[in-house]
Amino acid sequence: VAGNTNDRLQALKDILAEVTDLSRAAALLEWDQETYMPPGGVQSRSEQISTILRLSHVRFTSDEVGRLLDQLEDDVAKLPFDSDEASLVRVTRRDYDEATKLPPDLISEIARAGSMAQPVWQKARREANFSLFAPYLEKNVELNRRIADAIGYDERPYDALINRSEPGMTTAQLEEIFAELKRVIVPLAADIARHADVVDDRVLYRGFDPDLQLAYALGLVKRLGYDLERGRQDISTHPFSTAFGPGDVRITTRVSREFFNECLFGSIHESGHAMYNQGMGQNIDRTPLWGGASPGVHESQSRFWENLVGRSLPFWRHFYPSLTATFPEPLRGVDEEAFYRAVNRSYPSLIRVEADEVTYNMHVLLRFELENEMLEGTLKVKDLPEAWNTRFKSYLGLNVPNDREGVLQDIHWSYVSFGIFPGYTIGNLISAQLMEKIRTEIPDLEGQIEKGQFATLLGWLRKNVHRHGRKFTPNELLERATGRPLTAGPWIAYVQQKFGALYGLQAVKR
Ligand code: ZN
């Protein structure tokens, strides 16, 4: 490509802008599918989405992009690591290699295997019969090995897979972190279980008017800083957040009359994702730098607001009066402290997506171990249910009654990609690591939250996390924001302190 560096950068950006527009258009079609599309639209919609994504993939993986990257890597070599230009070339290269490394016939085999396995997984789950699904999972394990081989790795095959979603993370780093978590959570969860009667959450099931819940939740996330000029909330079966650009970042929620937590904490969670996208710099819009640094970092933002802010006592000191004014009947006779305890009740449960803050990471750890062992061949697929059930018992003390509530509960293993689960724990840990740093830089944080002031907090996240988008890997981002890479220490200190106080555990020990 002729011309100078600026011409080449502009040529690359023009292509990347088109690629971004196409994928955002596909995301809008997906949003519509989950919210308003009539059931009859499924067939046409899946064709439209796959056409758009194919066009986007072809445009992105073109030889032209490869040539521009080759030349631009020399052009930007002397620019600072964190400059927009050097970052654009570095991150686009990573995406380009990932998109071009898998041979086309492997990509179509993966797609085929996923679409064949999913209905079988649904049937197997419905009938709680793992043996129906086992041959399909065996195929998926084999395909995951082939993906790892095609991408390449130094130490462990799982490294190649985890790198696709959490760039820079290694299996060894995660094993160390999970081992540390296991040493703390197993005894803590058992200790909490022995004091289970200290926390009563029956108030959450007293029946709350759905329309009032929706209005209250929307008003609340607006107060946190979710900008409704650039966002909106709709209803869907599974809540999610999606972004079509800096000016249009949406959330969905669901509401249950029977269980209070679903709508409010779901909305706070999704608005955490959405505020992340709303805070990404205009300077990186329509490039691969615009987006979450990783699924784990994205999850850190949602958990930050949902758990560290939304499930804190100062938060409820501020919001509880307006909550009781909105729902006087169901909240009668319950004070803010009792309500705070109710929304933080911790107990071992079978289902990951229903797990509380303390036990959640054990569900992830279990899946991480099993995926790794299947991939390395030390665990046979046919032995998976037994391994699941045995470990579940030793980690969370529960007997798994059937495969539906055990090994078949998640959709993830019915499509091919391993390496997704660790992101959930990475998110939890990052949220606490950021909060530890924030407390040193905003010493009055609790006072501000108690007054319903969130602007300084959101400003810190904007400056240190949001505006960078995908410029940095998760570890790089954490080094810059907190001075060290991912570590379990802050999260462990947080749950020990919070749940020790909630359940009166220290008092018992001393
Ligand atoms: Zn989330």
mmCIF file of C-alpha atoms in Angstrom, residues 26-298:
data_model
loop_
_atom_site.group_PDB
_atom_site.id
_atom_site.type_symbol
_atom_site.label_atom_id
_atom_site.label_comp_id
_atom_site.label_asym_id
_atom_site.label_seq_id
_atom_site.Cartn_x
_atom_site.Cartn_y
_atom_site.Cartn_z
ATOM 1 C CA ALA A 26 -26.114 -7.768 13.654
ATOM 2 C CA ALA A 27 -26.246 -6.964 17.383
ATOM 3 C CA LEU A 28 -29.312 -4.770 16.823
ATOM 4 C CA LEU A 29 -31.045 -7.623 14.994
ATOM 5 C CA GLU A 30 -30.180 -9.916 17.904
ATOM 6 C CA TRP A 31 -31.554 -7.391 20.415
ATOM 7 C CA ASP A 32 -34.807 -7.234 18.444
ATOM 8 C CA GLN A 33 -34.968 -11.041 18.350
ATOM 9 C CA GLU A 34 -34.718 -11.220 22.153
ATOM 10 C CA THR A 35 -37.246 -8.448 22.831
ATOM 11 C CA TYR A 36 -39.940 -7.710 20.224
ATOM 12 C CA MET A 37 -39.626 -10.058 17.240
ATOM 13 C CA PRO A 38 -42.635 -12.350 16.734
ATOM 14 C CA PRO A 39 -41.787 -16.074 17.043
ATOM 15 C CA GLY A 40 -42.306 -16.556 13.297
ATOM 16 C CA GLY A 41 -39.285 -14.392 12.545
ATOM 17 C CA VAL A 42 -36.713 -16.893 13.751
ATOM 18 C CA GLN A 43 -35.798 -18.400 10.375
ATOM 19 C CA SER A 44 -35.391 -15.135 8.426
ATOM 20 C CA ARG A 45 -33.633 -13.483 11.332
ATOM 21 C CA SER A 46 -30.996 -16.175 11.706
ATOM 22 C CA GLU A 47 -30.316 -15.932 7.948
ATOM 23 C CA GLN A 48 -29.989 -12.138 8.151
ATOM 24 C CA ILE A 49 -27.633 -12.288 11.109
ATOM 25 C CA SER A 50 -25.436 -14.964 9.604
ATOM 26 C CA THR A 51 -25.219 -13.038 6.288
ATOM 27 C CA ILE A 52 -24.138 -9.854 8.054
ATOM 28 C CA LEU A 53 -21.599 -11.659 10.233
ATOM 29 C CA ARG A 54 -20.197 -13.459 7.187
ATOM 30 C CA LEU A 55 -19.759 -10.157 5.323
ATOM 31 C CA SER A 56 -18.074 -8.683 8.383
ATOM 32 C CA HIS A 57 -15.756 -11.684 8.736
ATOM 33 C CA VAL A 58 -14.794 -11.621 5.045
ATOM 34 C CA ARG A 59 -14.076 -7.900 5.163
ATOM 35 C CA PHE A 60 -11.996 -8.223 8.334
ATOM 36 C CA THR A 61 -9.946 -11.239 7.262
ATOM 37 C CA SER A 62 -9.111 -9.824 3.823
ATOM 38 C CA ASP A 63 -5.494 -9.825 2.612
ATOM 39 C CA GLU A 64 -5.679 -6.030 2.519
ATOM 40 C CA VAL A 65 -6.022 -5.897 6.310
ATOM 41 C CA GLY A 66 -3.076 -8.302 6.633
ATOM 42 C CA ARG A 67 -0.881 -6.151 4.361
ATOM 43 C CA LEU A 68 -1.821 -2.922 6.146
ATOM 44 C CA LEU A 69 -1.034 -4.491 9.529
ATOM 45 C CA ASP A 70 2.367 -5.740 8.312
ATOM 46 C CA GLN A 71 3.372 -2.241 7.246
ATOM 47 C CA LEU A 72 1.767 -0.398 10.145
ATOM 48 C CA GLU A 73 3.566 -2.544 12.703
ATOM 49 C CA ASP A 74 6.816 -0.923 11.537
ATOM 50 C CA ASP A 75 5.175 2.497 11.290
ATOM 51 C CA VAL A 76 3.946 2.526 14.911
ATOM 52 C CA ALA A 77 6.908 0.698 16.474
ATOM 53 C CA LYS A 78 8.265 3.900 18.031
ATOM 54 C CA LEU A 79 4.916 5.218 19.321
ATOM 55 C CA PRO A 80 4.013 4.814 23.003
ATOM 56 C CA PHE A 81 2.411 1.464 23.895
ATOM 57 C CA ASP A 82 -0.797 3.150 25.077
ATOM 58 C CA SER A 83 -1.194 5.547 22.136
ATOM 59 C CA ASP A 84 -4.386 5.083 20.112
ATOM 60 C CA GLU A 85 -2.386 4.223 16.993
ATOM 61 C CA ALA A 86 -0.020 1.622 18.491
ATOM 62 C CA SER A 87 -2.914 0.088 20.434
ATOM 63 C CA LEU A 88 -5.102 -0.056 17.349
ATOM 64 C CA VAL A 89 -2.446 -1.940 15.391
ATOM 65 C CA ARG A 90 -1.598 -4.276 18.298
ATOM 66 C CA VAL A 91 -5.211 -5.231 19.117
ATOM 67 C CA THR A 92 -6.279 -5.495 15.480
ATOM 68 C CA ARG A 93 -3.322 -7.835 14.888
ATOM 69 C CA ARG A 94 -4.434 -10.046 17.784
ATOM 70 C CA ASP A 95 -8.000 -10.208 16.442
ATOM 71 C CA TYR A 96 -6.792 -10.748 12.875
ATOM 72 C CA ASP A 97 -4.538 -13.655 13.839
ATOM 73 C CA GLU A 98 -7.316 -15.229 15.856
ATOM 74 C CA ALA A 99 -9.798 -14.837 13.005
ATOM 75 C CA THR A 100 -7.427 -16.230 10.387
ATOM 76 C CA LYS A 101 -5.656 -18.996 12.319
ATOM 77 C CA LEU A 102 -8.524 -21.461 12.291
ATOM 78 C CA PRO A 103 -8.846 -23.231 8.915
ATOM 79 C CA PRO A 104 -12.263 -22.596 7.265
ATOM 80 C CA ASP A 105 -13.252 -26.285 7.348
ATOM 81 C CA LEU A 106 -12.596 -26.407 11.110
ATOM 82 C CA ILE A 107 -14.760 -23.290 11.565
ATOM 83 C CA SER A 108 -17.665 -24.867 9.688
ATOM 84 C CA GLU A 109 -17.213 -28.158 11.572
ATOM 85 C CA ILE A 110 -17.440 -26.223 14.853
ATOM 86 C CA ALA A 111 -20.633 -24.480 13.739
ATOM 87 C CA ARG A 112 -22.148 -27.798 12.618
ATOM 88 C CA ALA A 113 -21.200 -29.593 15.837
ATOM 89 C CA GLY A 114 -22.721 -26.804 17.927
ATOM 90 C CA SER A 115 -26.026 -26.748 16.082
ATOM 91 C CA MET A 116 -26.297 -30.542 16.288
ATOM 92 C CA ALA A 117 -25.355 -30.716 19.970
ATOM 93 C CA GLN A 118 -27.702 -28.018 21.240
ATOM 94 C CA PRO A 119 -31.062 -29.750 20.709
ATOM 95 C CA VAL A 120 -29.593 -32.987 22.095
ATOM 96 C CA TRP A 121 -28.320 -31.120 25.160
ATOM 97 C CA GLN A 122 -31.801 -29.660 25.676
ATOM 98 C CA LYS A 123 -33.411 -33.086 25.484
ATOM 99 C CA ALA A 124 -30.751 -34.659 27.721
ATOM 100 C CA ARG A 125 -31.232 -31.899 30.274
ATOM 101 C CA ARG A 126 -35.014 -32.221 30.176
ATOM 102 C CA GLU A 127 -34.722 -35.963 30.753
ATOM 103 C CA ALA A 128 -31.775 -35.610 33.153
ATOM 104 C CA ASN A 129 -29.916 -38.171 31.048
ATOM 105 C CA PHE A 130 -26.249 -37.384 30.450
ATOM 106 C CA SER A 131 -25.609 -40.459 28.296
ATOM 107 C CA LEU A 132 -27.669 -38.919 25.437
ATOM 108 C CA PHE A 133 -25.360 -35.908 25.368
ATOM 109 C CA ALA A 134 -22.052 -37.717 26.007
ATOM 110 C CA PRO A 135 -21.133 -38.500 22.356
ATOM 111 C CA TYR A 136 -21.695 -34.852 21.388
ATOM 112 C CA LEU A 137 -19.561 -33.623 24.253
ATOM 113 C CA GLU A 138 -16.833 -36.043 23.208
ATOM 114 C CA LYS A 139 -16.913 -34.461 19.767
ATOM 115 C CA ASN A 140 -16.745 -30.996 21.327
ATOM 116 C CA VAL A 141 -13.734 -31.940 23.432
ATOM 117 C CA GLU A 142 -11.974 -33.166 20.304
ATOM 118 C CA LEU A 143 -12.814 -29.934 18.460
ATOM 119 C CA ASN A 144 -11.533 -27.872 21.400
ATOM 120 C CA ARG A 145 -8.234 -29.775 21.175
ATOM 121 C CA ARG A 146 -8.043 -29.017 17.465
ATOM 122 C CA ILE A 147 -8.748 -25.323 18.118
ATOM 123 C CA ALA A 148 -5.959 -25.263 20.705
ATOM 124 C CA ASP A 149 -3.573 -26.975 18.284
ATOM 125 C CA ALA A 150 -4.469 -24.596 15.446
ATOM 126 C CA ILE A 151 -3.965 -21.521 17.644
ATOM 127 C CA GLY A 152 -0.857 -22.913 19.318
ATOM 128 C CA TYR A 153 0.335 -22.762 22.932
ATOM 129 C CA ASP A 154 3.538 -23.036 24.934
ATOM 130 C CA GLU A 155 2.520 -24.975 28.022
ATOM 131 C CA ARG A 156 -1.046 -26.192 28.233
ATOM 132 C CA PRO A 157 -3.759 -26.596 25.578
ATOM 133 C CA TYR A 158 -6.182 -24.627 27.801
ATOM 134 C CA ASP A 159 -3.844 -21.609 27.469
ATOM 135 C CA ALA A 160 -4.847 -21.272 23.816
ATOM 136 C CA LEU A 161 -8.559 -21.354 24.676
ATOM 137 C CA ILE A 162 -8.482 -19.010 27.672
ATOM 138 C CA ASN A 163 -6.448 -16.560 25.589
ATOM 139 C CA ARG A 164 -9.263 -16.238 23.069
ATOM 140 C CA SER A 165 -11.543 -14.689 25.688
ATOM 141 C CA GLU A 166 -9.151 -13.411 28.382
ATOM 142 C CA PRO A 167 -6.028 -12.293 26.511
ATOM 143 C CA GLY A 168 -2.812 -12.762 28.451
ATOM 144 C CA MET A 169 -4.269 -15.062 31.135
ATOM 145 C CA THR A 170 -2.632 -18.461 31.542
ATOM 146 C CA THR A 171 -3.871 -21.752 32.919
ATOM 147 C CA ALA A 172 -1.103 -21.641 35.531
ATOM 148 C CA GLN A 173 -2.125 -18.170 36.766
ATOM 149 C CA LEU A 174 -5.739 -19.285 37.049
ATOM 150 C CA GLU A 175 -4.848 -22.559 38.786
ATOM 151 C CA GLU A 176 -2.951 -20.649 41.430
ATOM 152 C CA ILE A 177 -5.838 -18.226 41.948
ATOM 153 C CA PHE A 178 -8.461 -20.974 42.081
ATOM 154 C CA ALA A 179 -6.387 -22.961 44.585
ATOM 155 C CA GLU A 180 -6.269 -19.914 46.834
ATOM 156 C CA LEU A 181 -10.027 -19.403 46.477
ATOM 157 C CA LYS A 182 -10.720 -23.042 47.279
ATOM 158 C CA ARG A 183 -8.702 -22.885 50.503
ATOM 159 C CA VAL A 184 -10.818 -19.950 51.679
ATOM 160 C CA ILE A 185 -14.307 -20.569 50.280
ATOM 161 C CA VAL A 186 -14.795 -24.216 51.266
ATOM 162 C CA PRO A 187 -14.400 -23.591 55.019
ATOM 163 C CA LEU A 188 -16.143 -20.181 54.828
ATOM 164 C CA ALA A 189 -19.204 -21.632 53.063
ATOM 165 C CA ALA A 190 -19.332 -24.468 55.603
ATOM 166 C CA ASP A 191 -19.062 -21.967 58.456
ATOM 167 C CA ILE A 192 -21.895 -19.884 56.987
ATOM 168 C CA ALA A 193 -24.027 -23.018 56.534
ATOM 169 C CA ARG A 194 -23.648 -23.740 60.263
ATOM 170 C CA HIS A 195 -25.027 -20.259 61.023
ATOM 171 C CA ALA A 196 -27.697 -20.292 58.314
ATOM 172 C CA ASP A 197 -30.516 -19.206 60.618
ATOM 173 C CA VAL A 198 -28.847 -15.844 61.291
ATOM 174 C CA VAL A 199 -30.151 -14.439 57.987
ATOM 175 C CA ASP A 200 -33.828 -14.526 57.015
ATOM 176 C CA ASP A 201 -34.698 -13.581 53.423
ATOM 177 C CA ARG A 202 -38.419 -14.392 53.399
ATOM 178 C CA VAL A 203 -39.241 -10.714 52.881
ATOM 179 C CA LEU A 204 -37.974 -11.014 49.293
ATOM 180 C CA TYR A 205 -40.779 -13.469 48.483
ATOM 181 C CA ARG A 206 -43.710 -11.475 49.860
ATOM 182 C CA GLY A 207 -44.912 -10.328 46.420
ATOM 183 C CA PHE A 208 -43.918 -7.063 44.720
ATOM 184 C CA ASP A 209 -45.966 -5.340 42.011
ATOM 185 C CA PRO A 210 -44.101 -5.972 38.696
ATOM 186 C CA ASP A 211 -44.791 -2.574 37.102
ATOM 187 C CA LEU A 212 -43.623 -0.759 40.206
ATOM 188 C CA GLN A 213 -40.500 -2.918 40.290
ATOM 189 C CA LEU A 214 -39.646 -2.036 36.684
ATOM 190 C CA ALA A 215 -40.126 1.674 37.260
ATOM 191 C CA TYR A 216 -38.165 1.622 40.504
ATOM 192 C CA ALA A 217 -35.271 -0.297 38.962
ATOM 193 C CA LEU A 218 -35.038 2.052 35.990
ATOM 194 C CA GLY A 219 -35.089 5.118 38.239
ATOM 195 C CA LEU A 220 -32.381 3.586 40.402
ATOM 196 C CA VAL A 221 -29.942 2.702 37.604
ATOM 197 C CA LYS A 222 -30.392 6.203 36.250
ATOM 198 C CA ARG A 223 -29.263 7.513 39.649
ATOM 199 C CA LEU A 224 -26.150 5.300 39.432
ATOM 200 C CA GLY A 225 -25.201 6.998 36.176
ATOM 201 C CA TYR A 226 -26.751 4.904 33.390
ATOM 202 C CA ASP A 227 -27.497 7.580 30.770
ATOM 203 C CA LEU A 228 -30.992 7.107 29.327
ATOM 204 C CA GLU A 229 -30.349 9.652 26.579
ATOM 205 C CA ARG A 230 -28.039 6.937 25.270
ATOM 206 C CA GLY A 231 -29.853 3.902 26.613
ATOM 207 C CA ARG A 232 -33.162 2.177 27.321
ATOM 208 C CA GLN A 233 -34.570 -0.779 29.217
ATOM 209 C CA ASP A 234 -36.775 -3.520 27.791
ATOM 210 C CA ILE A 235 -37.978 -6.948 28.901
ATOM 211 C CA SER A 236 -36.404 -10.253 27.812
ATOM 212 C CA THR A 237 -36.322 -13.847 29.064
ATOM 213 C CA HIS A 238 -32.603 -13.667 29.851
ATOM 214 C CA PRO A 239 -31.390 -10.201 30.844
ATOM 215 C CA PHE A 240 -28.487 -8.785 28.837
ATOM 216 C CA SER A 241 -26.819 -5.563 27.797
ATOM 217 C CA THR A 242 -25.868 -4.684 24.237
ATOM 218 C CA ALA A 243 -24.230 -1.733 22.516
ATOM 219 C CA PHE A 244 -24.589 -0.347 18.989
ATOM 220 C CA GLY A 245 -22.202 2.531 19.562
ATOM 221 C CA PRO A 246 -21.437 5.125 22.254
ATOM 222 C CA GLY A 247 -24.842 6.762 21.785
ATOM 223 C CA ASP A 248 -26.983 3.629 22.058
ATOM 224 C CA VAL A 249 -26.262 1.136 24.841
ATOM 225 C CA ARG A 250 -29.300 -0.860 25.976
ATOM 226 C CA ILE A 251 -30.218 -3.152 28.824
ATOM 227 C CA THR A 252 -32.953 -5.721 29.263
ATOM 228 C CA THR A 253 -34.424 -7.095 32.448
ATOM 229 C CA ARG A 254 -37.063 -9.507 33.685
ATOM 230 C CA VAL A 255 -39.435 -9.189 36.584
ATOM 231 C CA SER A 256 -41.012 -11.638 39.001
ATOM 232 C CA ARG A 257 -43.779 -10.802 41.441
ATOM 233 C CA GLU A 258 -42.639 -13.696 43.622
ATOM 234 C CA PHE A 259 -38.937 -12.907 43.955
ATOM 235 C CA PHE A 260 -37.715 -9.348 44.474
ATOM 236 C CA ASN A 261 -34.029 -9.780 43.586
ATOM 237 C CA GLU A 262 -34.543 -10.706 39.965
ATOM 238 C CA CYS A 263 -35.566 -7.330 38.546
ATOM 239 C CA LEU A 264 -33.668 -4.859 40.717
ATOM 240 C CA PHE A 265 -30.324 -6.655 40.991
ATOM 241 C CA GLY A 266 -30.617 -7.818 37.385
ATOM 242 C CA SER A 267 -31.098 -4.215 36.274
ATOM 243 C CA ILE A 268 -28.180 -2.973 38.368
ATOM 244 C CA HIS A 269 -26.022 -5.777 36.935
ATOM 245 C CA GLU A 270 -26.881 -4.968 33.319
ATOM 246 C CA SER A 271 -26.512 -1.223 33.871
ATOM 247 C CA GLY A 272 -22.972 -1.942 35.128
ATOM 248 C CA HIS A 273 -22.235 -3.532 31.760
ATOM 249 C CA ALA A 274 -23.948 -0.643 29.981
ATOM 250 C CA MET A 275 -22.133 2.125 31.887
ATOM 251 C CA TYR A 276 -18.862 0.454 30.869
ATOM 252 C CA ASN A 277 -19.818 0.767 27.192
ATOM 253 C CA GLN A 278 -21.182 4.288 27.668
ATOM 254 C CA GLY A 279 -17.810 5.311 29.122
ATOM 255 C CA MET A 280 -15.656 4.179 26.201
ATOM 256 C CA GLY A 281 -13.805 6.981 24.433
ATOM 257 C CA GLN A 282 -15.128 8.578 21.224
ATOM 258 C CA ASN A 283 -11.527 8.452 20.001
ATOM 259 C CA ILE A 284 -11.703 4.652 19.740
ATOM 260 C CA ASP A 285 -15.238 4.399 18.327
ATOM 261 C CA ARG A 286 -15.758 2.222 15.220
ATOM 262 C CA THR A 287 -12.476 0.401 15.822
ATOM 263 C CA PRO A 288 -11.628 -2.936 17.489
ATOM 264 C CA LEU A 289 -10.518 -0.888 20.531
ATOM 265 C CA TRP A 290 -14.144 -0.019 21.290
ATOM 266 C CA GLY A 291 -15.602 -2.782 23.468
ATOM 267 C CA GLY A 292 -14.900 -4.610 26.718
ATOM 268 C CA ALA A 293 -11.287 -5.556 27.467
ATOM 269 C CA SER A 294 -12.577 -9.115 27.957
ATOM 270 C CA PRO A 295 -15.757 -10.867 29.121
ATOM 271 C CA GLY A 296 -14.131 -11.035 32.577
ATOM 272 C CA VAL A 297 -13.473 -7.291 32.701
ATOM 273 C CA HIS A 298 -17.019 -6.649 31.449
#
